[in-house]
Coordinates of C-alpha atoms and ligand atoms in Angstrom, one line a residue:
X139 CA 67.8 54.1 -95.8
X140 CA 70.3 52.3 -97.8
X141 CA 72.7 55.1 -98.8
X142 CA 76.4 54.0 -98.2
X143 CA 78.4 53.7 -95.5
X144 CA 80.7 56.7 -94.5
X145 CA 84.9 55.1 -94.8
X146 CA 84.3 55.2 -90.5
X147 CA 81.4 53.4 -90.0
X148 CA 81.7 50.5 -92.5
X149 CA 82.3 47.1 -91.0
X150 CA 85.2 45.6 -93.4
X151 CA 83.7 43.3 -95.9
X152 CA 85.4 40.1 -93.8
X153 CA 83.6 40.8 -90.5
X154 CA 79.9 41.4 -92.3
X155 CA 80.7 38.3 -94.1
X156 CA 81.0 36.6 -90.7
X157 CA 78.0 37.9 -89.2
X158 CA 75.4 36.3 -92.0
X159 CA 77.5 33.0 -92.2
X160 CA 76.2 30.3 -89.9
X161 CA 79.4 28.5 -89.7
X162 CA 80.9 31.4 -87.8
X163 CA 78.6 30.4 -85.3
X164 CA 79.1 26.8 -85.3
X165 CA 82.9 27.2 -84.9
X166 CA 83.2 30.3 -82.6
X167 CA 84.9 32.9 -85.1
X168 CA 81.7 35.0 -84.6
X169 CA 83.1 35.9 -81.2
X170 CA 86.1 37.4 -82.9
X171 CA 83.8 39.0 -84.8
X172 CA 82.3 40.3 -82.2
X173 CA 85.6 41.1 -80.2
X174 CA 87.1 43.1 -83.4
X175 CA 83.8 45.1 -84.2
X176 CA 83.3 46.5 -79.7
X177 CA 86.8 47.6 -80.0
X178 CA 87.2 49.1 -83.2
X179 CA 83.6 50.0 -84.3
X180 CA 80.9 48.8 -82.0
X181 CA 78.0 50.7 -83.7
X182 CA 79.1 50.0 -87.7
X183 CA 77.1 49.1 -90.4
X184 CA 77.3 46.0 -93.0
X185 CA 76.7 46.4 -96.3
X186 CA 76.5 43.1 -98.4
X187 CA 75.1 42.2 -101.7
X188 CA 72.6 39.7 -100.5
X189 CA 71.0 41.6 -97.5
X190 CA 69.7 45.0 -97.2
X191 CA 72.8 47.2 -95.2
X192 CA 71.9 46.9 -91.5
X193 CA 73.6 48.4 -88.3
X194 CA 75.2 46.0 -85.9
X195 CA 75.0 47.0 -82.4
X196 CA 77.9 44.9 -80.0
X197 CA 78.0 47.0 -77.0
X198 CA 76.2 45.8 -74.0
X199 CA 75.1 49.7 -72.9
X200 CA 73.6 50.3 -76.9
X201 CA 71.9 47.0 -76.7
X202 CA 69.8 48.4 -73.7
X203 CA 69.8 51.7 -75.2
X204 CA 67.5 50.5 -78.3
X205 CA 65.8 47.7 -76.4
X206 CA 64.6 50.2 -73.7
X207 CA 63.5 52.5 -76.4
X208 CA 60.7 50.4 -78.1
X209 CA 58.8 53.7 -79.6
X210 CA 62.1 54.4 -81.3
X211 CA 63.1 51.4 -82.3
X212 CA 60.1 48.5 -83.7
X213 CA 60.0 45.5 -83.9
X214 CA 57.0 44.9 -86.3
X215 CA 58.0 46.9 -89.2
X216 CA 60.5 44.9 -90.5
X217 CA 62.1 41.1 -90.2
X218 CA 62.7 40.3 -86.4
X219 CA 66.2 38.2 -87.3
X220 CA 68.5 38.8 -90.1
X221 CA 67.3 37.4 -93.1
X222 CA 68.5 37.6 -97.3
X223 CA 67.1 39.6 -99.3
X224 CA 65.9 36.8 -101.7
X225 CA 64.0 34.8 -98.5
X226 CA 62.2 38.5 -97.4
X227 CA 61.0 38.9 -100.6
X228 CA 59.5 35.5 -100.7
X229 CA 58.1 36.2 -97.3
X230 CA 56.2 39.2 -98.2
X231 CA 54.8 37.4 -101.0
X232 CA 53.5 34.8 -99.1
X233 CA 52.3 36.8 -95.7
X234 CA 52.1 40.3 -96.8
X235 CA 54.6 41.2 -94.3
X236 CA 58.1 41.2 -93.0
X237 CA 57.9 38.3 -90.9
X238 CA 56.1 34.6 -91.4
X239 CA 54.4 34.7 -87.8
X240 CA 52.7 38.0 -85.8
X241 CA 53.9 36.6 -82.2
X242 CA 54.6 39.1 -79.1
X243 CA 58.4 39.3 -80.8
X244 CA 56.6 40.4 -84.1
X245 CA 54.6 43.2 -82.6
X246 CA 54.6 46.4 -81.2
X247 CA 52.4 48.6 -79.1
X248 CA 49.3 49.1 -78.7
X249 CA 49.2 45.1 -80.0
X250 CA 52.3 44.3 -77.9
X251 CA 51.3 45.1 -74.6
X252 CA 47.5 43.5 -74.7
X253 CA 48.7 40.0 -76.3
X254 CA 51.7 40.0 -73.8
X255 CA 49.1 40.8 -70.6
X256 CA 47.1 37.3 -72.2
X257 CA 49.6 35.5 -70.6
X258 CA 52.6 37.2 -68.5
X259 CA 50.9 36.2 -65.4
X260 CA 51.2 32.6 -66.1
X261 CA 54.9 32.7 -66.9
X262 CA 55.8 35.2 -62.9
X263 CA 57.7 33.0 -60.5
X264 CA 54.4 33.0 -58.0
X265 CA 53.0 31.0 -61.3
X266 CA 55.1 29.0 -62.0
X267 CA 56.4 27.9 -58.8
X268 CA 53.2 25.0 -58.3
X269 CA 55.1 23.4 -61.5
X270 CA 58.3 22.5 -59.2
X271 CA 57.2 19.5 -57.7
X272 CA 56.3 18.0 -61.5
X273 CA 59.6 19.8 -62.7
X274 CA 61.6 18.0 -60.4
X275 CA 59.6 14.7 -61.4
X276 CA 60.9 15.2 -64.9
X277 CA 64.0 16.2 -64.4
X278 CA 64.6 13.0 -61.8
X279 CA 63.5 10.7 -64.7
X280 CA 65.6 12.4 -67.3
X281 CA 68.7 11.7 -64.2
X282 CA 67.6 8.1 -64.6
X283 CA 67.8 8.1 -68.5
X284 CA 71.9 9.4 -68.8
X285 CA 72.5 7.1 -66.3
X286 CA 70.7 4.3 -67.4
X287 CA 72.2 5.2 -70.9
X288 CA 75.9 5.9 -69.9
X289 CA 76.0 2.7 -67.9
X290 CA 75.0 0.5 -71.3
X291 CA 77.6 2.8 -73.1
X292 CA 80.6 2.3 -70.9
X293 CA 80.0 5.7 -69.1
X294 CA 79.6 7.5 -72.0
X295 CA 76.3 9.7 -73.5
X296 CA 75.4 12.8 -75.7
X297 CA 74.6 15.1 -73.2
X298 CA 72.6 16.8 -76.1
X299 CA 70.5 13.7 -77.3
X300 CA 70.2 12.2 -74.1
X301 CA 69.3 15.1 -71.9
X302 CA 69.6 18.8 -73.1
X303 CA 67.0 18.4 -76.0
X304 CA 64.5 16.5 -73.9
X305 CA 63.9 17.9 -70.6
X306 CA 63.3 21.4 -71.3
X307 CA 60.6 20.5 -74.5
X308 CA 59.0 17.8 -71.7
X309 CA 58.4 20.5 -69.4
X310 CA 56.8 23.2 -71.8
X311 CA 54.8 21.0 -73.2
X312 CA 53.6 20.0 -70.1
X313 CA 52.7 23.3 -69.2
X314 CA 51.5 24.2 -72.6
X315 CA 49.2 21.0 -72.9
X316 CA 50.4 19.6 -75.9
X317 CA 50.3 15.4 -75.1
X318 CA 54.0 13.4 -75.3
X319 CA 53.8 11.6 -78.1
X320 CA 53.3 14.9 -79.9
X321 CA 56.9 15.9 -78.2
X322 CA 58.9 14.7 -81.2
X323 CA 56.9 16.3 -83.9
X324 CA 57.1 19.6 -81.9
X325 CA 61.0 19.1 -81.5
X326 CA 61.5 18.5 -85.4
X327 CA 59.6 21.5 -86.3
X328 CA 61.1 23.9 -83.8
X329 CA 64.5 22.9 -85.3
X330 CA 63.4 23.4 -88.5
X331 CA 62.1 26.8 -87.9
X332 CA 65.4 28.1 -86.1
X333 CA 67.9 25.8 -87.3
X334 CA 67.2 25.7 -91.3
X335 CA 70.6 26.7 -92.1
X336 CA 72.3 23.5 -90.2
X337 CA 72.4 20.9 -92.9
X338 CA 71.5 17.9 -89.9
X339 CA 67.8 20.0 -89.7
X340 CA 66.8 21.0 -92.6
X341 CA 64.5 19.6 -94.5
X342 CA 66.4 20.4 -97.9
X343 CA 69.9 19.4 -97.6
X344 CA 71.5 20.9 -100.7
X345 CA 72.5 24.3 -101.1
X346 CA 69.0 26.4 -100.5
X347 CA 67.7 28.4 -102.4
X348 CA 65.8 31.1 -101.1
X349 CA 62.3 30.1 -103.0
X350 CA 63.1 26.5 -101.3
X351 CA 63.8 28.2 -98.0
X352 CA 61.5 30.1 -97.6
X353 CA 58.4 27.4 -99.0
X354 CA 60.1 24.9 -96.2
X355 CA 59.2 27.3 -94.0
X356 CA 55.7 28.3 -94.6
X357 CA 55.2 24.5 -94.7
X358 CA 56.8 24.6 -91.1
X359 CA 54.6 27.4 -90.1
X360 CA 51.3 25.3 -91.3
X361 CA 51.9 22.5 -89.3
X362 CA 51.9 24.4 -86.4
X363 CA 48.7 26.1 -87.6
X364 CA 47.0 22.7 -88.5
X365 CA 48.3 21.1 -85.2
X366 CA 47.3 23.7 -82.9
X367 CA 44.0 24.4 -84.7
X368 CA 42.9 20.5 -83.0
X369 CA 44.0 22.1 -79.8
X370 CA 42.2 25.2 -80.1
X371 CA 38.8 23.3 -80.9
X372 CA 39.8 21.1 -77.9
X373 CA 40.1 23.3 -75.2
X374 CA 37.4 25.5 -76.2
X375 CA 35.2 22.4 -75.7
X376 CA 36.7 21.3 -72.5
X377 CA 38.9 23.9 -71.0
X378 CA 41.5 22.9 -68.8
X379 CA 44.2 24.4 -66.2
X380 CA 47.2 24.6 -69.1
X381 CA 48.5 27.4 -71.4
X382 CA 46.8 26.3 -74.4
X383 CA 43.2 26.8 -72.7
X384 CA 44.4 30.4 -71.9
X385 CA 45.5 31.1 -75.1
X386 CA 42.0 29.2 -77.5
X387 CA 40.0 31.2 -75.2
X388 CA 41.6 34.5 -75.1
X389 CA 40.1 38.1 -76.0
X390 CA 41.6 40.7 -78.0
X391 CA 39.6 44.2 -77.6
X392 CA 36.3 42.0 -77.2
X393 CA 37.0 39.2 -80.0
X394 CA 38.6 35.7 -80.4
X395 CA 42.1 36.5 -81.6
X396 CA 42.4 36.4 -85.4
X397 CA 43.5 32.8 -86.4
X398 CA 47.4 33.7 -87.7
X399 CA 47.8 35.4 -84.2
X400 CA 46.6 33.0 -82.6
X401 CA 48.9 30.2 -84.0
X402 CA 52.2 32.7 -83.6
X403 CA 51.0 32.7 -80.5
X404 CA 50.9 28.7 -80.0
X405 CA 54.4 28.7 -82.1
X406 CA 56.4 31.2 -79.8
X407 CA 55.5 29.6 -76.9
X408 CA 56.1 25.8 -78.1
X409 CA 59.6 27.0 -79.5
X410 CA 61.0 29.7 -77.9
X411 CA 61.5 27.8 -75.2
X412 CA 63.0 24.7 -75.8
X413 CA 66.2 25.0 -78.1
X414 CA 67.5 27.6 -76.1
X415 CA 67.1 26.3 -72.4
X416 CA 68.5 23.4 -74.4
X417 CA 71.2 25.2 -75.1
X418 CA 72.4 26.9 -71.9
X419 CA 72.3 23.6 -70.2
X420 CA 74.4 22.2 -72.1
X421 CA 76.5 25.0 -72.0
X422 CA 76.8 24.8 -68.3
X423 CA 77.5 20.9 -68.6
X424 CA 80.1 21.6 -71.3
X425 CA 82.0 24.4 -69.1
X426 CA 82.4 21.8 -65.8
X427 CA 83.3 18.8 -68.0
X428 CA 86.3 21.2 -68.9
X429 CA 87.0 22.6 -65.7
X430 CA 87.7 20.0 -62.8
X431 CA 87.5 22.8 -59.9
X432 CA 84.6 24.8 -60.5
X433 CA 82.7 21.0 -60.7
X434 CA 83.7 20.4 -57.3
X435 CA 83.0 23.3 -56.2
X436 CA 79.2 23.7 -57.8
X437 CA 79.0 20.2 -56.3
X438 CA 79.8 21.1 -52.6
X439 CA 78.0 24.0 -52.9
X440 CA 75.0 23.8 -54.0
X441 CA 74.1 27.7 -53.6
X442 CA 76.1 28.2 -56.2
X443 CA 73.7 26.5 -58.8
X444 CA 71.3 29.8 -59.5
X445 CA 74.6 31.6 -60.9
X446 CA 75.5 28.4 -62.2
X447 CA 72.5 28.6 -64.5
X448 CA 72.8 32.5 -64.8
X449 CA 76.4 32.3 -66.3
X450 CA 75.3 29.5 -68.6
X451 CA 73.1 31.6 -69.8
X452 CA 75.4 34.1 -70.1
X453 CA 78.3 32.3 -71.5
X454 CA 76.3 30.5 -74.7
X455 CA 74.0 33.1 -75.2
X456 CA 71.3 30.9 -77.2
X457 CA 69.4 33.6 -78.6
X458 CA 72.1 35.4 -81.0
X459 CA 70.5 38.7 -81.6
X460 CA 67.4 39.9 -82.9
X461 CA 66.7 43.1 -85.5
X462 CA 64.9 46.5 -84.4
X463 CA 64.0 49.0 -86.7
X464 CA 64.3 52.7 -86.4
X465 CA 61.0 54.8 -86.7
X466 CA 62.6 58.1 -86.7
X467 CA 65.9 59.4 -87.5
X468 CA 67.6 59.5 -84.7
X469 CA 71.5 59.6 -82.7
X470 CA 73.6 57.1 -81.3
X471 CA 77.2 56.4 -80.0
X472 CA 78.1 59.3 -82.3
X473 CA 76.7 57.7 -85.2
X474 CA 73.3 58.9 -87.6
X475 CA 70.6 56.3 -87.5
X476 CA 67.9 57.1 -90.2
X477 CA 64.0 56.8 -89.8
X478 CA 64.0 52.3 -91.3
X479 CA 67.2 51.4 -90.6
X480 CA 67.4 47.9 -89.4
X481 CA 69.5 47.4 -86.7
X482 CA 71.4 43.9 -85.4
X483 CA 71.0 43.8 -81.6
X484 CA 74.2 41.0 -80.8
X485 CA 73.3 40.0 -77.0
X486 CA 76.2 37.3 -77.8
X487 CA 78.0 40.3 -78.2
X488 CA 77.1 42.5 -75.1
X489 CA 77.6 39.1 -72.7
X490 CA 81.2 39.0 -73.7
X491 CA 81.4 43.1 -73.3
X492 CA 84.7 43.4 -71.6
X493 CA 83.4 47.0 -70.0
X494 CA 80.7 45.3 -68.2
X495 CA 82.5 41.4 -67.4
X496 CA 85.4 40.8 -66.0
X497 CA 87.4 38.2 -68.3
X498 CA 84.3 37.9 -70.3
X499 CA 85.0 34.6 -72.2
X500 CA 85.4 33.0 -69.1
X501 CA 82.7 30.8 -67.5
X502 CA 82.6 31.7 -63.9
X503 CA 79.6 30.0 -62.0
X504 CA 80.1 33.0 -59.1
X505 CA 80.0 36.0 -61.6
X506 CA 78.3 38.9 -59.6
X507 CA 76.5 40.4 -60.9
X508 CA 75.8 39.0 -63.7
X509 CA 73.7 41.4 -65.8
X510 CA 73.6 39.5 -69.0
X511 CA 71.2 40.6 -71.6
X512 CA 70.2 36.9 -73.1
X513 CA 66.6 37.6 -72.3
X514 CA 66.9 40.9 -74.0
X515 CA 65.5 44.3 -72.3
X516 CA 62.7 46.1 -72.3
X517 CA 59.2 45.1 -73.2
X518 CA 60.4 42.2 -75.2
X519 CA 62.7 40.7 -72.2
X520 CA 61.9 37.0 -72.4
X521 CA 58.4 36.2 -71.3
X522 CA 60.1 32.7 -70.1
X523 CA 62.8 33.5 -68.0
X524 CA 61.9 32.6 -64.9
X525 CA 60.7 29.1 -65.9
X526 CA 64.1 28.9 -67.8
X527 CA 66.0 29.1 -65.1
X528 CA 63.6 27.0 -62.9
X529 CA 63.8 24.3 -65.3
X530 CA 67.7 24.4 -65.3
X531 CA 68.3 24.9 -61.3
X532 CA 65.8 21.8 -60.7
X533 CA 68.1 19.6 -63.3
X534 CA 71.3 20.5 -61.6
X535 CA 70.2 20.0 -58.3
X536 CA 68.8 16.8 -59.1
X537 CA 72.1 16.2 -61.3
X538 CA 75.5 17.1 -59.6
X539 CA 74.7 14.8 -56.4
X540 CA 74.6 12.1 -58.6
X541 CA 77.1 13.0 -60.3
X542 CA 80.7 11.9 -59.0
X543 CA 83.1 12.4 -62.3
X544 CA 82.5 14.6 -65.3
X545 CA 85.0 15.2 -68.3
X546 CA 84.4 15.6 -71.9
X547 CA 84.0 12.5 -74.0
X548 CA 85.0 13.6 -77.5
X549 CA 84.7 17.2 -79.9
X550 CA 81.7 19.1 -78.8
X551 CA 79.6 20.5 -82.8
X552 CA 77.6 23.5 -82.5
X553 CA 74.8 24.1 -84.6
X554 CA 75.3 26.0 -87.4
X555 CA 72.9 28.8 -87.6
X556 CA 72.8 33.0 -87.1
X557 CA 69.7 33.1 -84.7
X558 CA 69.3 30.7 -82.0
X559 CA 72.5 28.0 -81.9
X560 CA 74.3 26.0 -79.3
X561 CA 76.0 22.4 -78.9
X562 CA 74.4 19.7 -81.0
X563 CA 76.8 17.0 -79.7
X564 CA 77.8 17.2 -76.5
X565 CA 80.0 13.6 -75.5
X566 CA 80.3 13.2 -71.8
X567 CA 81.8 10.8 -69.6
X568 CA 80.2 10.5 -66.0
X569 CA 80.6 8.2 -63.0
X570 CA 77.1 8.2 -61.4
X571 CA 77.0 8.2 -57.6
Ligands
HEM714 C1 61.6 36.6 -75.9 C2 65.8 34.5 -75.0 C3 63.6 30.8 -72.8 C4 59.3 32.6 -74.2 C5 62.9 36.3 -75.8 C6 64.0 37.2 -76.3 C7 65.1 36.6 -76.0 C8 64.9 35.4 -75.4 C9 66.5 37.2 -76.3 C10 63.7 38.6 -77.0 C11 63.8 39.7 -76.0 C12 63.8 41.1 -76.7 O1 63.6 41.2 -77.9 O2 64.1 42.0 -76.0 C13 65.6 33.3 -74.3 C14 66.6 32.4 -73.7 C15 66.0 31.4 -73.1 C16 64.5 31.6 -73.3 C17 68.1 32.7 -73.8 C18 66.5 30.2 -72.3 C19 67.7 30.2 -71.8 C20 62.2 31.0 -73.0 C21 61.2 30.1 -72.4 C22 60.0 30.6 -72.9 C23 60.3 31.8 -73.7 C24 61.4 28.9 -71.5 C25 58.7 30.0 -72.5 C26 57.9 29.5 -73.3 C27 59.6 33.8 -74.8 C28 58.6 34.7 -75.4 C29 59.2 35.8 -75.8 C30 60.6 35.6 -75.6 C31 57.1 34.4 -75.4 C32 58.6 37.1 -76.5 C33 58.4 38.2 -75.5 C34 57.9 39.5 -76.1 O3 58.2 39.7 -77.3 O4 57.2 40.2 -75.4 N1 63.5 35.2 -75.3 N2 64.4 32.8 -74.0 N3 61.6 32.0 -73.7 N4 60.8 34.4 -75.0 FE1 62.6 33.6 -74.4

């Protein structure tokens, strides 16, 4: 671990640098990034002074090489998404441990597969399907709410403010059991947690350092804990039919779950979902603003809207990549991977794989198939999918019929940040039918 790269797999100095700078992200030179390191070196390794040298892995088949090896490749053992050297060594003062939180992303088996089981029935499409009728209830008023605010605003609104941010944090909450005027105070803090580096988030403006950084977010981590500790006592009092009773009551091997499980628990569920169904939607909004035709098509043709929502998915990729670890020395795509390597897995990356999509940058609402690997693989593939995409088909179908003119309003700005990013201003104008 940490010997030098060989001349053939060293990423130059100018691609690594892109890979750790959020601005890359925020203005789409990460995707020739990306583009540069499938063709020329698609298994390489970075090497910069301020992180610890890690593989980055851009080819859709090695991304579901390494997910669908989790004995081989760990989550646990060392941080989940790329992260300085300065902020992991402030983390493992504080917890101990690689990573802030011990969610399902931060474990591995035999934890993995007995905290997952707590809840995966809840989250299957036979589940989840009695939440339609209130889905569609939410996603009906949030309608009402552009329209209401693009008719004040001479047809114009922030698809980001006024929708995309709203609706999908309304509906886990819902489902989790967290009440709505708590809504905003869960939005702040799910940004701060995934979007520190974007300077409209984080709590510390300036220049960061990494003691700042990473003490903003262990603050961040105990108001979850205090928040969801009033839950907890809650719905151990008077259970009820929602998410959080499931998870204050649940049993690991006999025993209440240990207290910083049980809030990683309460945190991956309140955040993981949110930002990046965010996200996607309005990445799907942002694609037919720019493309006349394929609105006018997903409009007459309603069927359409599931690969709609897949290729939104697809095409923004909210969840940038997250970090395995090896835990043996091992081969891949010709190259030596040593027993703690760390390893970048860039599902941004693998969705624009030009072996496995046809004219991969484009957003094409009838891609088929469309095996994208946003959710990741394996026994980490996204716990929320299905409501994801339930969340976003129920919007759109409750959306393009109302909808009779769509076209960008001004620049779209992307959040700046490695992990999870998307649009953070989205400027629309609409005609409502
Ligand atoms: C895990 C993406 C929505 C809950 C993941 C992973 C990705 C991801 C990439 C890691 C998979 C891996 O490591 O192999 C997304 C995207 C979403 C989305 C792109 C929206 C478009 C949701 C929603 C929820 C959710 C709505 C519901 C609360 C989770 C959980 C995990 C997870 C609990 C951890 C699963 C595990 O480690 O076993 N998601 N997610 N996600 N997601 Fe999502």
């Amino acid at each position: 671990m940490g010997a030098a790269a060989s001349a053939d797999e060293a990423i130059p100095q100018d691609i690594a640098a892109a890979l750790v700078d959020p601005a890359c992200y925020a203005d789409h030179r990460i995707h020739d990034a990306y583009r540069w390191l499938r063709a020329n070196n698609p298994l390489g390794r970075a090497q910069l002074d301020a992180f610890d040298p890690f593989w980055v892995v851009t080819r859709h088949a090695d991304i579901l090489a390494i997910s669908r090896q989790n004995d081989l490749f760990h989550n646990a053992d060392r941080a989940t998404t790329l992260t300085n050297k300065a902020v992991l060594e402030r983390v493992h003062k504080i917890t101990g441990q690689p990573n802030l939180v011990r969610s399902l992303v931060q474990m591995d088996a035999p934890d993995h597969p007995k905290y997952r089981a707590l809840t995966q029935g809840w989250f299957m499409p036979a589940n989840i399907a009695k939440f339609e009728p209130r889905i569609r209830e939410i996603a009906r008023a949030t309608v009402d709410r552009m329209a209401a605010k693009a008719a004040a605003n001479g047809g114009v609104c922030d698809f980001v403010a006024d929708v995309a941010l709203g609706y999908p944090l309304h509906v886990i909450m819902e489902i989790l059991g967290v009440p709505e005027a708590d809504e905003p105070r869960m939005l702040k803090l799910t940004q701060e947690l995934f979007g520190p580096q974007d300077p409209d988030t984080a709590r510390v403006r300036e220049a960061l350092s990494a003691e700042v950084f990473a003490a903003m977010l262990q603050a961040v981590v105990a108001d979850f804990a205090a928040y969801f500790q009033r839950i907890t006592e809650d719905r151990r009092a008077h259970p009820r039919d929602d998410l959080a009773t499931v998870i204050a009551n649940a049993k690991i091997n006999g025993e209440d779950m240990p207290l910083h499980d049980r809030t990683s628990y309460y945190m991956i569920v309140a955040t993981a979902g949110h930002d990046t169904t965010s996200s996607s939607t309005a990445g799907a909004i942002w694609a037919l603003a720019e493309d006349p035709a394929q609105f006018a098509r997903v409009k007459a043709d309603p069927e359409l809207i599931p690969g709609l929502v897949d290729e939104a998915i697809r095409w923004m990729t909210p969840v940038k990549h997250f970090m395995r670890s090896a835990t043996a020395d091992t081969e891949l795509g010709g190259r030596r991977i040593a027993k703690g390597d760390w390893l970048m897995l860039c599902y941004a990356s693998g969705n624009r794989d030009e072996a496995v999509f046809e004219e991969a940058d484009r957003f094409r609402c009838d891609r088929r198939p469309n095996r994208h690997v946003a959710f990741g693989y394996g026994a980490h593939l996204c716990l929320g999918q299905h409501l994801a995409k339930l969340e976003m088909r129920i919007l759109f179908e409750e959306m393009l019929p109302r909808l009779s003119a769509l076209s960008l309003a001004g620049p779209v700005k992307m959040t700046q940040a490695t992990f999870v990013n998307g649009p953070k201003t989205l400027p629309i104008r609409v005609t409502m039918a």
